[in-house]
Coordinates of C-alpha atoms in Angstrom, one line a residue:
M670 CA -35.7 -79.1 -49.8
K671 CA -39.1 -78.3 -48.2
K672 CA -39.1 -74.7 -49.3
Y673 CA -41.9 -74.8 -51.9
S674 CA -40.2 -72.4 -54.3
G675 CA -37.5 -72.5 -56.9
F676 CA -35.8 -75.6 -58.2
F677 CA -35.9 -77.6 -54.9
G678 CA -39.6 -76.9 -54.5
C679 CA -40.4 -78.0 -58.0
L680 CA -38.4 -81.1 -57.5
F681 CA -40.2 -82.0 -54.3
L682 CA -43.6 -81.5 -55.8
A683 CA -42.6 -83.6 -58.9
L684 CA -41.3 -86.4 -56.8
S685 CA -44.2 -86.4 -54.3
G686 CA -46.6 -86.3 -57.2
T687 CA -45.0 -89.4 -58.7
L688 CA -44.4 -91.4 -55.5
F689 CA -47.0 -90.2 -53.1
G690 CA -49.8 -88.7 -55.1
Q691 CA -50.1 -85.1 -56.0
V692 CA -49.9 -82.8 -53.0
N693 CA -51.9 -79.6 -53.2
D694 CA -50.7 -76.8 -50.9
A695 CA -54.3 -76.2 -50.1
D696 CA -54.8 -79.7 -48.8
W697 CA -53.6 -81.5 -45.6
P698 CA -53.0 -85.0 -46.9
A699 CA -51.0 -86.6 -44.0
Y700 CA -51.1 -86.4 -40.2
G701 CA -48.1 -84.0 -40.2
G702 CA -49.3 -82.0 -43.2
D703 CA -47.0 -83.9 -45.6
P704 CA -45.3 -87.3 -45.3
S705 CA -42.2 -85.7 -43.7
G706 CA -44.1 -84.5 -40.7
M707 CA -43.2 -80.8 -40.8
R708 CA -46.7 -79.7 -39.6
H709 CA -46.4 -76.5 -41.7
A710 CA -49.1 -75.0 -43.8
A711 CA -47.8 -73.1 -46.9
L712 CA -50.7 -70.7 -46.5
S713 CA -50.7 -67.0 -45.8
Q714 CA -54.3 -65.7 -45.9
I715 CA -54.5 -65.6 -42.1
T716 CA -51.9 -63.1 -41.0
P717 CA -50.8 -61.3 -37.8
E718 CA -52.5 -58.2 -39.1
N719 CA -56.0 -59.8 -39.6
L720 CA -56.0 -62.4 -36.7
H721 CA -58.6 -60.2 -34.9
R722 CA -61.1 -61.3 -37.6
L723 CA -60.6 -65.0 -37.0
K724 CA -63.9 -66.5 -35.9
V725 CA -65.5 -70.0 -35.6
A726 CA -66.6 -70.9 -39.1
W727 CA -68.4 -74.2 -38.1
T728 CA -68.5 -76.8 -35.4
Y729 CA -69.2 -80.5 -35.7
R730 CA -70.0 -82.8 -32.8
T731 CA -68.9 -86.5 -33.2
G732 CA -71.3 -87.9 -30.6
E733 CA -68.4 -89.6 -28.7
L734 CA -69.6 -88.6 -25.3
A735 CA -72.4 -91.1 -25.5
Y736 CA -69.9 -93.9 -26.3
Y737 CA -67.9 -93.0 -23.2
Q738 CA -70.9 -93.1 -21.0
Q739 CA -72.1 -96.4 -22.3
N740 CA -68.7 -98.0 -21.8
N741 CA -67.4 -96.2 -18.7
A742 CA -64.5 -95.0 -20.8
A743 CA -64.3 -91.3 -20.0
E744 CA -61.3 -91.6 -17.7
K745 CA -59.2 -93.1 -20.4
A746 CA -60.5 -91.2 -23.5
A747 CA -58.5 -88.6 -25.3
F748 CA -59.5 -86.8 -28.5
E749 CA -56.1 -86.4 -30.0
A750 CA -56.9 -86.6 -33.8
T751 CA -55.6 -84.3 -36.5
P752 CA -58.0 -84.4 -39.5
L753 CA -56.9 -84.9 -43.1
M754 CA -58.1 -82.7 -46.0
V755 CA -57.9 -84.2 -49.5
E756 CA -59.9 -83.6 -52.7
G757 CA -62.5 -81.5 -51.0
V758 CA -63.3 -83.8 -48.0
L759 CA -62.2 -83.7 -44.4
Y760 CA -61.5 -87.1 -42.7
L761 CA -60.9 -87.8 -39.0
S762 CA -61.1 -90.5 -36.4
T763 CA -62.5 -90.4 -32.9
P764 CA -61.1 -92.0 -29.7
S765 CA -63.5 -95.0 -30.2
N766 CA -62.0 -95.4 -33.7
R767 CA -65.1 -94.2 -35.7
V768 CA -64.1 -92.6 -39.0
I769 CA -66.0 -89.5 -40.1
A770 CA -66.0 -87.6 -43.4
L771 CA -67.1 -84.0 -43.4
D772 CA -67.7 -81.2 -45.8
P773 CA -64.7 -78.9 -45.1
A774 CA -66.6 -75.7 -45.9
T775 CA -69.6 -76.4 -43.6
G776 CA -68.7 -79.3 -41.3
A777 CA -71.7 -81.2 -42.7
E778 CA -71.4 -85.0 -42.2
K779 CA -70.9 -87.0 -45.4
W780 CA -70.5 -90.5 -43.9
T781 CA -69.4 -92.3 -40.8
F782 CA -67.8 -95.7 -40.3
D783 CA -67.9 -97.6 -36.9
P784 CA -65.5 -100.5 -36.5
K785 CA -67.3 -101.3 -33.2
V786 CA -64.3 -101.4 -30.9
N787 CA -65.1 -102.9 -27.5
L788 CA -64.1 -100.0 -25.3
K789 CA -64.3 -102.2 -22.2
E790 CA -61.1 -103.9 -22.9
D791 CA -58.2 -103.0 -20.7
Y792 CA -56.6 -100.2 -22.8
S793 CA -54.0 -98.0 -21.4
E794 CA -55.6 -95.1 -23.3
I795 CA -58.6 -94.8 -25.6
T796 CA -57.5 -92.6 -28.5
S797 CA -56.7 -92.3 -32.2
R798 CA -54.5 -89.6 -33.6
G799 CA -55.9 -89.8 -37.1
V800 CA -56.2 -91.7 -40.3
S801 CA -54.1 -92.0 -43.5
T802 CA -55.0 -91.8 -47.1
W803 CA -53.7 -93.6 -50.2
P804 CA -54.3 -91.3 -53.2
G805 CA -53.7 -93.4 -56.3
P806 CA -53.2 -94.0 -59.1
D807 CA -51.2 -97.1 -58.1
E808 CA -47.6 -97.7 -59.3
V809 CA -48.7 -99.5 -62.5
G810 CA -50.8 -96.5 -63.6
K811 CA -54.3 -98.0 -63.2
D812 CA -56.8 -95.6 -61.7
R813 CA -58.0 -96.7 -58.3
E814 CA -60.4 -95.0 -55.9
R815 CA -59.0 -93.2 -52.9
R816 CA -58.7 -95.2 -49.7
I817 CA -58.7 -94.2 -46.1
F818 CA -56.7 -96.4 -43.7
L819 CA -57.6 -96.7 -40.0
A820 CA -55.5 -98.6 -37.4
T821 CA -57.5 -99.4 -34.3
I822 CA -56.9 -99.7 -30.6
D823 CA -58.1 -103.3 -30.8
G824 CA -55.4 -104.1 -33.3
R825 CA -56.9 -103.9 -36.8
L826 CA -55.9 -102.2 -40.0
I827 CA -58.9 -101.3 -42.0
A828 CA -59.1 -99.9 -45.6
L829 CA -62.2 -97.8 -46.4
S830 CA -63.5 -96.2 -49.6
A831 CA -63.0 -92.5 -49.3
A832 CA -66.2 -91.9 -51.2
T833 CA -68.5 -94.1 -49.2
G834 CA -66.8 -95.1 -45.9
K835 CA -67.4 -98.8 -46.7
P836 CA -64.6 -101.4 -46.2
I837 CA -62.8 -102.3 -49.4
P838 CA -63.4 -106.1 -49.7
E839 CA -60.2 -107.0 -51.6
F840 CA -58.0 -105.6 -48.9
G841 CA -57.1 -108.3 -46.3
R842 CA -60.3 -110.1 -45.3
K843 CA -63.3 -108.0 -46.2
G844 CA -61.3 -104.8 -45.8
T845 CA -59.5 -105.7 -42.5
I846 CA -56.2 -107.1 -41.4
D847 CA -55.9 -108.6 -37.9
L848 CA -52.7 -107.0 -36.5
R849 CA -52.8 -109.1 -33.3
R850 CA -52.6 -112.4 -35.2
G851 CA -49.2 -114.0 -34.4
I852 CA -48.2 -111.0 -32.2
G853 CA -50.6 -110.7 -29.2
P854 CA -53.0 -108.1 -27.8
I855 CA -51.4 -104.9 -29.3
S856 CA -53.1 -101.6 -30.0
V857 CA -52.5 -98.9 -32.6
T858 CA -53.1 -95.3 -31.6
S859 CA -51.3 -93.4 -34.5
P860 CA -52.1 -93.3 -38.2
P861 CA -50.1 -95.6 -40.4
A862 CA -47.6 -94.3 -42.9
I863 CA -48.1 -94.4 -46.6
I864 CA -45.3 -94.6 -49.1
G865 CA -45.9 -95.6 -52.7
N866 CA -48.1 -98.7 -52.6
T867 CA -47.2 -99.6 -49.1
V868 CA -48.9 -98.9 -45.8
I869 CA -46.7 -99.3 -42.7
T870 CA -47.8 -99.4 -39.1
G871 CA -46.3 -99.8 -35.6
S872 CA -48.1 -100.7 -32.4
S873 CA -48.9 -99.5 -28.9
M874 CA -48.9 -101.5 -25.6
G875 CA -48.8 -101.0 -21.9
D876 CA -45.2 -101.8 -20.9
N877 CA -44.9 -101.6 -17.1
Q878 CA -46.8 -104.7 -16.0
R879 CA -44.4 -107.5 -17.0
L880 CA -41.1 -108.3 -18.7
D881 CA -42.4 -110.4 -21.6
Y882 CA -44.6 -108.0 -23.5
E883 CA -45.5 -108.6 -27.1
R884 CA -42.9 -107.8 -29.8
G885 CA -43.0 -104.3 -31.0
V886 CA -42.7 -105.3 -34.7
V887 CA -43.2 -102.8 -37.5
R888 CA -45.1 -104.2 -40.5
A889 CA -45.7 -103.1 -44.1
F890 CA -48.6 -104.2 -46.2
D891 CA -49.6 -103.8 -49.8
V892 CA -52.2 -101.0 -50.0
L893 CA -54.3 -102.8 -52.5
T894 CA -54.4 -106.4 -51.2
G895 CA -53.2 -106.2 -47.6
K896 CA -50.5 -108.7 -48.3
L897 CA -47.6 -108.6 -45.8
K898 CA -44.5 -107.1 -47.5
W899 CA -42.1 -107.1 -44.6
R900 CA -41.7 -107.0 -40.9
W901 CA -39.0 -105.5 -38.7
D902 CA -38.4 -106.3 -35.0
P903 CA -36.8 -103.5 -32.9
I904 CA -35.3 -106.1 -30.5
P905 CA -32.6 -108.0 -32.5
R906 CA -33.4 -111.8 -32.4
K907 CA -30.9 -113.1 -35.0
A908 CA -27.4 -114.2 -33.8
D909 CA -25.7 -112.5 -36.8
D910 CA -27.2 -109.1 -36.0
P911 CA -24.4 -107.1 -34.4
A912 CA -26.9 -105.3 -32.1
R913 CA -27.8 -108.5 -30.4
A914 CA -24.6 -108.3 -28.4
T915 CA -26.0 -105.2 -26.7
W916 CA -28.8 -107.3 -25.0
K917 CA -27.3 -109.4 -22.2
G918 CA -28.9 -111.6 -19.6
K919 CA -30.7 -114.9 -19.3
K920 CA -34.1 -113.2 -19.8
A921 CA -33.0 -110.7 -22.4
A922 CA -34.6 -112.7 -25.2
Q923 CA -38.0 -112.5 -23.4
T924 CA -38.0 -108.7 -23.5
G925 CA -40.8 -107.2 -25.4
A926 CA -42.0 -103.7 -26.6
A927 CA -39.4 -101.3 -27.9
N928 CA -42.4 -100.6 -30.2
A929 CA -43.2 -97.6 -32.3
W930 CA -46.4 -96.2 -31.0
S931 CA -45.9 -92.7 -32.4
I932 CA -46.1 -91.4 -35.9
L933 CA -43.7 -92.6 -38.6
S934 CA -42.3 -90.4 -41.3
V935 CA -41.4 -91.3 -44.9
D936 CA -39.1 -89.9 -47.6
P937 CA -40.4 -91.2 -51.0
E938 CA -37.4 -89.8 -52.9
R939 CA -35.0 -91.9 -50.8
N940 CA -37.3 -94.9 -50.3
L941 CA -36.9 -94.5 -46.5
V942 CA -39.3 -94.8 -43.5
F943 CA -38.2 -93.4 -40.2
I944 CA -39.2 -95.3 -37.1
P945 CA -39.2 -93.7 -33.6
T946 CA -38.8 -96.7 -31.2
T947 CA -39.4 -96.8 -27.5
S948 CA -38.3 -98.4 -24.2
P949 CA -38.1 -102.1 -23.9
S950 CA -40.3 -103.7 -21.3
P951 CA -40.5 -102.9 -18.4
D952 CA -39.7 -99.2 -18.5
Y953 CA -38.0 -98.7 -15.2
Y954 CA -35.9 -101.9 -14.5
G955 CA -33.4 -103.3 -17.0
G956 CA -31.5 -105.8 -15.0
E957 CA -32.8 -108.6 -17.2
R958 CA -31.6 -106.8 -20.4
V959 CA -28.1 -105.5 -19.5
G960 CA -26.3 -103.5 -22.2
R961 CA -27.0 -100.6 -24.6
N962 CA -30.2 -102.3 -26.0
E963 CA -29.7 -101.1 -29.5
Y964 CA -32.6 -100.4 -31.8
A965 CA -34.7 -99.6 -28.8
N966 CA -35.0 -95.9 -28.0
S967 CA -33.8 -95.1 -31.4
I968 CA -34.6 -93.3 -34.7
V969 CA -34.3 -96.1 -37.2
A970 CA -34.2 -95.6 -41.0
L971 CA -35.5 -98.6 -43.0
R972 CA -35.7 -99.2 -46.7
A973 CA -39.4 -98.7 -47.2
S974 CA -39.6 -101.3 -50.1
T975 CA -37.9 -104.1 -48.2
G976 CA -37.8 -103.2 -44.4
K977 CA -34.0 -103.6 -44.4
L978 CA -32.0 -101.5 -41.9
V979 CA -30.3 -98.5 -43.4
W980 CA -29.1 -96.8 -40.2
H981 CA -30.1 -96.2 -36.6
F982 CA -29.3 -93.6 -34.0
Q983 CA -29.9 -94.4 -30.3
T984 CA -31.2 -91.4 -28.3
V985 CA -31.0 -93.3 -24.9
H986 CA -28.9 -96.3 -23.9
H987 CA -30.5 -98.9 -21.7
D988 CA -33.6 -96.9 -21.0
L989 CA -34.7 -96.9 -17.3
W990 CA -36.9 -93.8 -17.4
D991 CA -39.7 -94.5 -20.0
Y992 CA -37.9 -92.2 -22.4
D993 CA -39.8 -93.4 -25.5
N994 CA -39.2 -91.5 -28.7
A995 CA -42.8 -90.1 -28.6
A996 CA -42.5 -87.4 -31.3
Q997 CA -42.7 -87.9 -35.0
P998 CA -39.3 -87.4 -36.7
A999 CA -39.5 -84.2 -38.8
L1000 CA -37.7 -84.4 -42.2
I1001 CA -36.3 -81.0 -42.8
S1002 CA -33.4 -79.3 -44.7
V1003 CA -30.7 -77.2 -43.1
E1004 CA -27.9 -75.1 -44.4
R1005 CA -24.4 -76.5 -44.2
D1006 CA -21.3 -75.2 -46.1
G1007 CA -23.4 -73.1 -48.4
G1008 CA -25.8 -75.9 -49.4
E1009 CA -28.9 -77.6 -48.3
V1010 CA -28.5 -80.9 -46.4
P1011 CA -31.4 -83.3 -45.8
A1012 CA -31.9 -83.9 -42.1
V1013 CA -34.1 -85.5 -39.5
A1014 CA -35.0 -83.4 -36.4
V1015 CA -35.8 -85.5 -33.4
G1016 CA -37.4 -84.1 -30.2
T1017 CA -37.2 -86.3 -27.1
K1018 CA -38.8 -86.6 -23.7
M1019 CA -35.3 -85.8 -22.1
G1020 CA -35.5 -82.4 -23.7
H1021 CA -32.7 -83.3 -26.1
I1022 CA -33.2 -82.3 -29.7
F1023 CA -31.0 -84.3 -32.2
L1024 CA -30.4 -83.2 -35.8
L1025 CA -29.3 -86.1 -37.9
H1026 CA -28.3 -86.5 -41.6
R1027 CA -31.2 -88.1 -43.3
E1028 CA -29.2 -90.5 -45.4
T1029 CA -26.6 -91.6 -42.8
G1030 CA -28.0 -90.9 -39.3
K1031 CA -24.8 -89.0 -38.5
P1032 CA -25.3 -86.0 -36.2
L1033 CA -25.2 -82.6 -37.8
F1034 CA -24.4 -80.9 -34.5
P1035 CA -21.9 -82.6 -32.2
V1036 CA -23.2 -85.2 -29.8
E1037 CA -21.1 -86.2 -26.8
E1038 CA -21.1 -89.4 -24.7
R1039 CA -21.1 -88.1 -21.1
P1040 CA -20.9 -90.0 -17.8
V1041 CA -24.2 -90.3 -15.9
P1042 CA -25.1 -91.4 -12.4
Q1043 CA -25.0 -95.1 -11.8
S1044 CA -27.7 -97.4 -10.2
K1045 CA -27.6 -98.5 -6.6
V1046 CA -30.5 -101.0 -7.1
P1047 CA -29.3 -104.6 -6.7
G1048 CA -29.3 -106.3 -10.1
E1049 CA -29.4 -103.2 -12.2
Q1050 CA -26.6 -102.0 -14.4
A1051 CA -27.3 -98.5 -15.7
Y1052 CA -25.3 -97.7 -18.8
P1053 CA -22.3 -95.6 -17.9
T1054 CA -22.7 -92.8 -20.5
Q1055 CA -25.6 -91.2 -22.4
P1056 CA -25.6 -89.1 -25.7
F1057 CA -25.9 -85.4 -25.2
P1058 CA -26.3 -83.0 -28.1
V1059 CA -24.0 -80.0 -27.8
L1060 CA -26.6 -78.0 -29.8
P1061 CA -29.4 -77.3 -29.5
L1062 CA -29.1 -77.0 -25.7
P1063 CA -31.5 -79.2 -23.7
V1064 CA -35.1 -77.8 -23.3
G1065 CA -36.7 -78.1 -19.9
P1066 CA -35.2 -78.6 -16.4
Q1067 CA -32.4 -81.1 -16.2
Q1068 CA -32.0 -81.2 -12.4
V1069 CA -34.1 -80.7 -9.2
R1070 CA -32.8 -79.0 -6.1
I1071 CA -34.5 -78.0 -2.8
E1072 CA -34.4 -74.4 -3.9
D1073 CA -36.7 -75.4 -6.8
A1074 CA -39.5 -76.1 -4.4
W1075 CA -42.7 -74.1 -4.9
G1076 CA -46.2 -73.7 -3.6
L1077 CA -49.2 -71.5 -3.8
T1078 CA -48.8 -70.9 -0.1
E1079 CA -45.9 -70.9 2.3
A1080 CA -47.2 -74.1 3.8
D1081 CA -47.4 -75.7 0.3
R1082 CA -43.8 -74.7 -0.4
E1083 CA -42.6 -76.2 2.9
V1084 CA -44.3 -79.5 2.0
A1085 CA -42.6 -79.4 -1.4
E1086 CA -39.2 -78.7 0.2
E1087 CA -39.6 -81.7 2.5
R1088 CA -40.7 -84.0 -0.3
I1089 CA -37.8 -82.9 -2.6
A1090 CA -35.3 -83.4 0.3
S1091 CA -36.4 -87.0 0.7
L1092 CA -35.8 -87.9 -2.9
V1093 CA -32.7 -88.5 -5.1
N1094 CA -31.7 -86.4 -8.1
E1095 CA -28.1 -86.2 -9.4
G1096 CA -28.9 -84.5 -12.7
P1097 CA -29.9 -86.0 -16.0
F1098 CA -30.4 -89.7 -16.2
T1099 CA -30.5 -90.3 -12.5
P1100 CA -31.6 -94.0 -12.3
P1101 CA -34.6 -95.2 -10.4
S1102 CA -33.9 -96.0 -6.8
L1103 CA -35.4 -97.8 -3.7
Q1104 CA -35.4 -94.4 -1.9
G1105 CA -37.3 -92.6 -4.7
T1106 CA -35.8 -90.7 -7.7
M1107 CA -36.9 -87.4 -9.2
V1108 CA -36.7 -87.8 -13.0
T1109 CA -36.6 -84.6 -15.0
P1110 CA -37.7 -84.2 -17.6
S1111 CA -40.2 -87.0 -16.9
N1112 CA -41.8 -89.6 -19.1
A1113 CA -44.4 -86.9 -19.7
G1114 CA -41.8 -84.1 -20.0
G1115 CA -39.7 -82.5 -22.6
V1116 CA -41.0 -83.1 -26.1
H1117 CA -43.9 -85.5 -26.0
W1118 CA -46.1 -86.9 -28.8
G1119 CA -47.2 -83.4 -29.8
G1120 CA -43.8 -83.3 -31.5
V1121 CA -42.2 -80.4 -33.4
S1122 CA -43.2 -78.2 -36.3
Y1123 CA -40.9 -76.6 -38.7
D1124 CA -41.2 -73.3 -40.6
P1125 CA -38.9 -73.8 -43.7
G1126 CA -39.0 -70.2 -44.7
R1127 CA -37.7 -69.1 -41.3
N1128 CA -35.6 -72.2 -40.5
L1129 CA -37.3 -72.3 -37.1
L1130 CA -38.3 -75.5 -35.3
I1131 CA -41.2 -74.8 -32.9
T1132 CA -42.1 -77.1 -30.1
N1133 CA -44.1 -77.1 -26.9
I1134 CA -42.7 -78.9 -23.9
N1135 CA -43.6 -80.0 -20.4
R1136 CA -41.5 -79.1 -17.4
L1137 CA -42.9 -81.9 -15.2
V1138 CA -40.9 -83.9 -12.7
A1139 CA -41.7 -87.6 -12.1
V1140 CA -41.1 -89.5 -8.8
I1141 CA -40.0 -93.1 -9.4
R1142 CA -39.5 -95.7 -6.7
L1143 CA -38.7 -99.3 -7.0
I1144 CA -39.9 -101.6 -4.3
P1145 CA -38.7 -105.2 -3.7
R1146 CA -41.7 -107.3 -4.7
E1147 CA -42.0 -109.1 -1.3
K1148 CA -42.1 -105.7 0.5
L1149 CA -44.9 -104.0 -1.5
K1150 CA -47.7 -104.5 1.0
E1151 CA -45.5 -103.5 3.9
E1152 CA -44.4 -100.3 2.2
E1153 CA -47.9 -99.3 1.1
G1154 CA -49.1 -99.9 4.6
K1155 CA -46.6 -97.4 5.9
N1156 CA -47.1 -94.7 3.2
E1157 CA -50.5 -93.6 2.1
A1158 CA -49.1 -91.5 -0.7
L1159 CA -47.3 -94.6 -2.0
L1160 CA -50.6 -96.5 -2.0
R1161 CA -52.2 -93.8 -4.2
A1162 CA -49.3 -93.8 -6.7
E1163 CA -49.5 -95.5 -10.0
T1164 CA -48.3 -99.1 -9.8
G1165 CA -46.4 -101.1 -12.4
L1166 CA -46.1 -104.8 -11.4
Q1167 CA -43.1 -105.4 -13.7
E1168 CA -43.6 -109.2 -13.4
G1169 CA -40.5 -111.2 -14.3
T1170 CA -38.3 -108.8 -12.4
P1171 CA -37.5 -108.4 -8.6
Y1172 CA -39.2 -105.0 -8.3
V1173 CA -42.6 -103.3 -8.5
L1174 CA -42.7 -99.7 -9.8
K1175 CA -44.4 -96.8 -8.1
R1176 CA -44.7 -93.6 -10.2
D1177 CA -46.0 -90.2 -9.1
Y1178 CA -45.2 -86.6 -10.0
L1179 CA -44.1 -83.5 -8.1
F1180 CA -47.5 -82.2 -7.4
T1181 CA -50.3 -83.0 -5.0
R1182 CA -54.0 -83.2 -5.7
S1183 CA -56.8 -81.3 -3.9
Q1184 CA -60.4 -80.3 -4.5
E1185 CA -59.0 -77.3 -6.2
G1186 CA -57.0 -79.4 -8.6
L1187 CA -53.2 -79.9 -9.0
R1188 CA -50.9 -78.2 -6.5
M1189 CA -47.6 -78.0 -8.3
Q1190 CA -44.4 -78.4 -6.2
T1191 CA -41.7 -77.1 -8.5
K1192 CA -41.2 -73.6 -9.8
P1193 CA -43.0 -72.5 -12.9
P1194 CA -43.2 -72.4 -15.9
W1195 CA -44.6 -75.9 -16.2
G1196 CA -45.1 -75.7 -19.9
T1197 CA -43.6 -73.5 -22.6
L1198 CA -43.5 -72.9 -26.3
L1199 CA -40.1 -72.3 -27.9
A1200 CA -38.3 -71.7 -31.2
I1201 CA -34.9 -73.0 -32.3
D1202 CA -32.9 -71.9 -35.4
M1203 CA -32.0 -75.2 -36.9
N1204 CA -29.1 -73.7 -39.0
S1205 CA -27.3 -72.4 -35.9
G1206 CA -28.8 -74.6 -33.2
E1207 CA -29.5 -71.5 -31.1
R1208 CA -32.7 -71.0 -29.1
K1209 CA -34.5 -67.9 -30.5
W1210 CA -37.2 -67.5 -27.9
E1211 CA -39.2 -69.3 -25.2
V1212 CA -42.5 -68.3 -23.6
P1213 CA -45.0 -69.8 -21.1
L1214 CA -47.8 -71.7 -22.7
G1215 CA -51.2 -71.4 -21.1
F1216 CA -52.1 -71.4 -17.4
M1217 CA -53.3 -73.9 -14.8
Y1218 CA -54.7 -71.6 -12.1
D1219 CA -57.4 -68.9 -12.4
P1220 CA -55.7 -65.6 -13.3
Q1221 CA -58.4 -63.7 -11.5
T1222 CA -57.3 -65.3 -8.3
Y1223 CA -53.6 -65.6 -9.2
P1224 CA -52.7 -62.8 -11.7
D1225 CA -49.2 -64.2 -12.3
A1226 CA -50.7 -67.5 -13.4
V1227 CA -50.6 -66.3 -17.0
N1228 CA -46.8 -66.5 -16.7
W1229 CA -46.6 -69.9 -15.1
G1230 CA -47.4 -72.1 -18.2
S1231 CA -49.4 -75.3 -18.2
I1232 CA -48.8 -79.0 -18.6
N1233 CA -49.7 -79.6 -22.2
F1234 CA -50.3 -82.4 -24.7
G1235 CA -50.8 -81.9 -28.4
G1236 CA -48.6 -80.1 -31.0
A1237 CA -48.2 -76.8 -32.8
L1238 CA -48.9 -75.8 -36.4
T1239 CA -46.8 -73.1 -38.3
T1240 CA -48.0 -71.2 -41.3
A1241 CA -46.2 -69.3 -44.1
S1242 CA -47.6 -66.0 -42.8
G1243 CA -45.4 -66.3 -39.7
L1244 CA -48.0 -67.7 -37.2
T1245 CA -47.8 -70.6 -34.8
F1246 CA -51.1 -72.1 -33.7
V1247 CA -51.3 -74.3 -30.6
A1248 CA -53.8 -75.4 -28.0
A1249 CA -52.6 -78.4 -25.8
S1250 CA -52.7 -76.6 -22.4
L1251 CA -55.1 -77.4 -19.6
D1252 CA -56.9 -74.1 -19.8
G1253 CA -58.8 -74.9 -23.0
F1254 CA -57.6 -72.0 -25.1
F1255 CA -56.5 -72.1 -28.8
R1256 CA -53.7 -69.6 -29.3
A1257 CA -51.7 -68.0 -32.1
F1258 CA -48.1 -66.8 -31.5
A1259 CA -45.7 -64.8 -33.8
T1260 CA -43.3 -67.4 -35.1
E1261 CA -40.4 -64.9 -35.2
T1262 CA -40.7 -63.6 -31.7
G1263 CA -43.1 -65.8 -29.6
E1264 CA -45.5 -62.9 -29.0
L1265 CA -49.0 -64.0 -28.1
L1266 CA -51.3 -62.5 -30.7
W1267 CA -54.7 -64.2 -30.4
Q1268 CA -56.6 -66.7 -28.3
S1269 CA -60.0 -68.3 -28.4
Q1270 CA -61.7 -70.5 -25.8
L1271 CA -62.5 -74.0 -27.0
P1272 CA -65.7 -75.8 -26.0
A1273 CA -63.6 -78.6 -24.5
G1274 CA -59.9 -79.5 -23.9
G1275 CA -57.7 -79.1 -27.0
Q1276 CA -55.2 -81.9 -26.4
S1277 CA -54.6 -82.3 -30.1
T1278 CA -52.6 -80.8 -33.0
P1279 CA -54.3 -78.3 -35.4
M1280 CA -54.2 -78.4 -39.2
S1281 CA -55.0 -75.9 -41.9
Y1282 CA -56.2 -76.0 -45.5
Q1283 CA -57.5 -73.6 -48.2
L1284 CA -60.9 -74.2 -49.9
N1285 CA -62.5 -71.9 -52.5
G1286 CA -60.0 -69.2 -51.7
K1287 CA -60.6 -69.3 -47.9
Q1288 CA -58.1 -70.6 -45.4
Y1289 CA -59.4 -72.7 -42.5
L1290 CA -57.9 -73.8 -39.2
V1291 CA -59.3 -77.0 -37.7
I1292 CA -58.7 -78.5 -34.3
S1293 CA -60.2 -81.5 -32.3
A1294 CA -61.5 -80.3 -29.0
G1295 CA -62.6 -83.3 -26.9
G1296 CA -60.4 -83.2 -23.8
H1297 CA -58.2 -85.8 -22.2
G1298 CA -59.6 -88.1 -19.5
K1299 CA -56.3 -88.8 -17.7
L1300 CA -55.4 -85.1 -17.6
G1301 CA -58.8 -84.1 -16.3
T1302 CA -59.5 -81.5 -19.0
P1303 CA -63.2 -81.0 -19.9
L1304 CA -64.4 -83.7 -22.2
G1305 CA -66.3 -83.0 -25.3
D1306 CA -66.8 -84.3 -28.9
Y1307 CA -66.1 -81.1 -30.9
V1308 CA -64.3 -80.5 -34.2
V1309 CA -64.0 -76.7 -34.5
A1310 CA -63.1 -74.8 -37.7
Y1311 CA -61.9 -71.2 -37.8
A1312 CA -61.7 -68.7 -40.7
L1313 CA -61.6 -65.0 -41.3
D1314 CA -65.1 -63.5 -40.9

């Protein structure tokens, strides 16, 4: 139903105009382009034939670098925002949660709003993926001014006047709702969802330091007053909820998280909001929460007006791998039995892509429960089976063997072989171990928060993936200092205290670090871009995305791909635009074939998702280029717009 032509296209536009505000194909009114998160621009001025004329139209600098320096925040900062374009104004947020309005033709600043977030708090990451807009008029037909909604890393929901950038005093308390009140020190890193006169937000939190994290509640507020409409807890607390029986153990009720930190999608026609939930806390040990842990690691459809559960589909049972549903669910339509069926496409960190019926949650391709390796860690009970989609086939590596070892030199390869031989991997869903487990795809692998895009005219789902292997080791708490004293690499690895459990987490990846950068230890490619036909479930093509080593020194590096964060954009003219890779290039590929057609060097890392709009007859492409502190890409504070010269 997302083909903007014929009867279905007219119906969609009519419904979205009634329930969500009129959507103009030239605008980009939501994070994913539309409320359904397809990340597709129905624009065709920029084509494969004229790509060579694509040039920088304007560049705007946010001034964020000064904020990082003042607050020692550079190592955690990531400019991941996708701007909005509505009614002739571009709106975006910065990692420090400042909101900026720009002239979309020139990049000239119209106004800024600074919520004055204290960047010295202990945030896992300093980022904001964007803002949301409520278009009006409201449901009773009274004209209201456009609002911009910002959810902050210090746990606030703020309503701003789109015209002035000033807080709207009648919303909450002087324009602000304290999302931490009654919950605890949560953050929000993704834009809230808007449906009708309701704004809905999830939350973000670090989830490896203790068992009893905050509750990952999803809440809905009135867009005009800020009054709470409903709240939904992904961990079932009521005795009459049938899912509660899937959480067993004396401490199961203390479990937190299972939150929705990624982007929500909405279906105004069906009055549904789709929630991608995450792992319960802590990520890598579940002995205190034995069972399937339903509603966690799930796609959950709620009635948007009431918050009542309509259906849920669990992508991982009893998560032990930090396999959050990080990608926004994409609401698409597919052909079945000669007709169009409303669907939800779900990309996961495991490299599994599930296609579900949007109204029931039933899989549209077969899903099999298959036996998986069991845990040898005392106290743990890994779930005996996991859901595997028959189609599409998994993306990314599903197992690591000694023959997968790789190095820039023969000595590097031998080190990689030795390391792989010392670790455990029995295929997908190998549980964490005391010896050390290779998890592939990793918590950063498969489809991450960059998500998927969907070209409705070609029925192609496009996604970029990471092929990165994590090394997970659990250490009995009383033996931590002893083990670190014996193993310098273990001392350097990331530590999750997992308080409330018997084990401390140590997490690393199959690479080493040197003055020259990362030295990968598994065979390339390490990042790819691929296309899947969502009618048949067949993969149409897959190509390396970016490079991590200097091609002048290593000519084959252009075929090795790159670790990548950020998503892709498709256009009606058959182009797929994506940055995301560590090399800092913004690229265009042919959607039909995967052929690389164009690339442009960005002034800083492009770990974000681009968007496109048309203004005064000219199509623009815009991307945030500010780098990613944890990935080590060059930091900056650029917003770059491209157009045909």
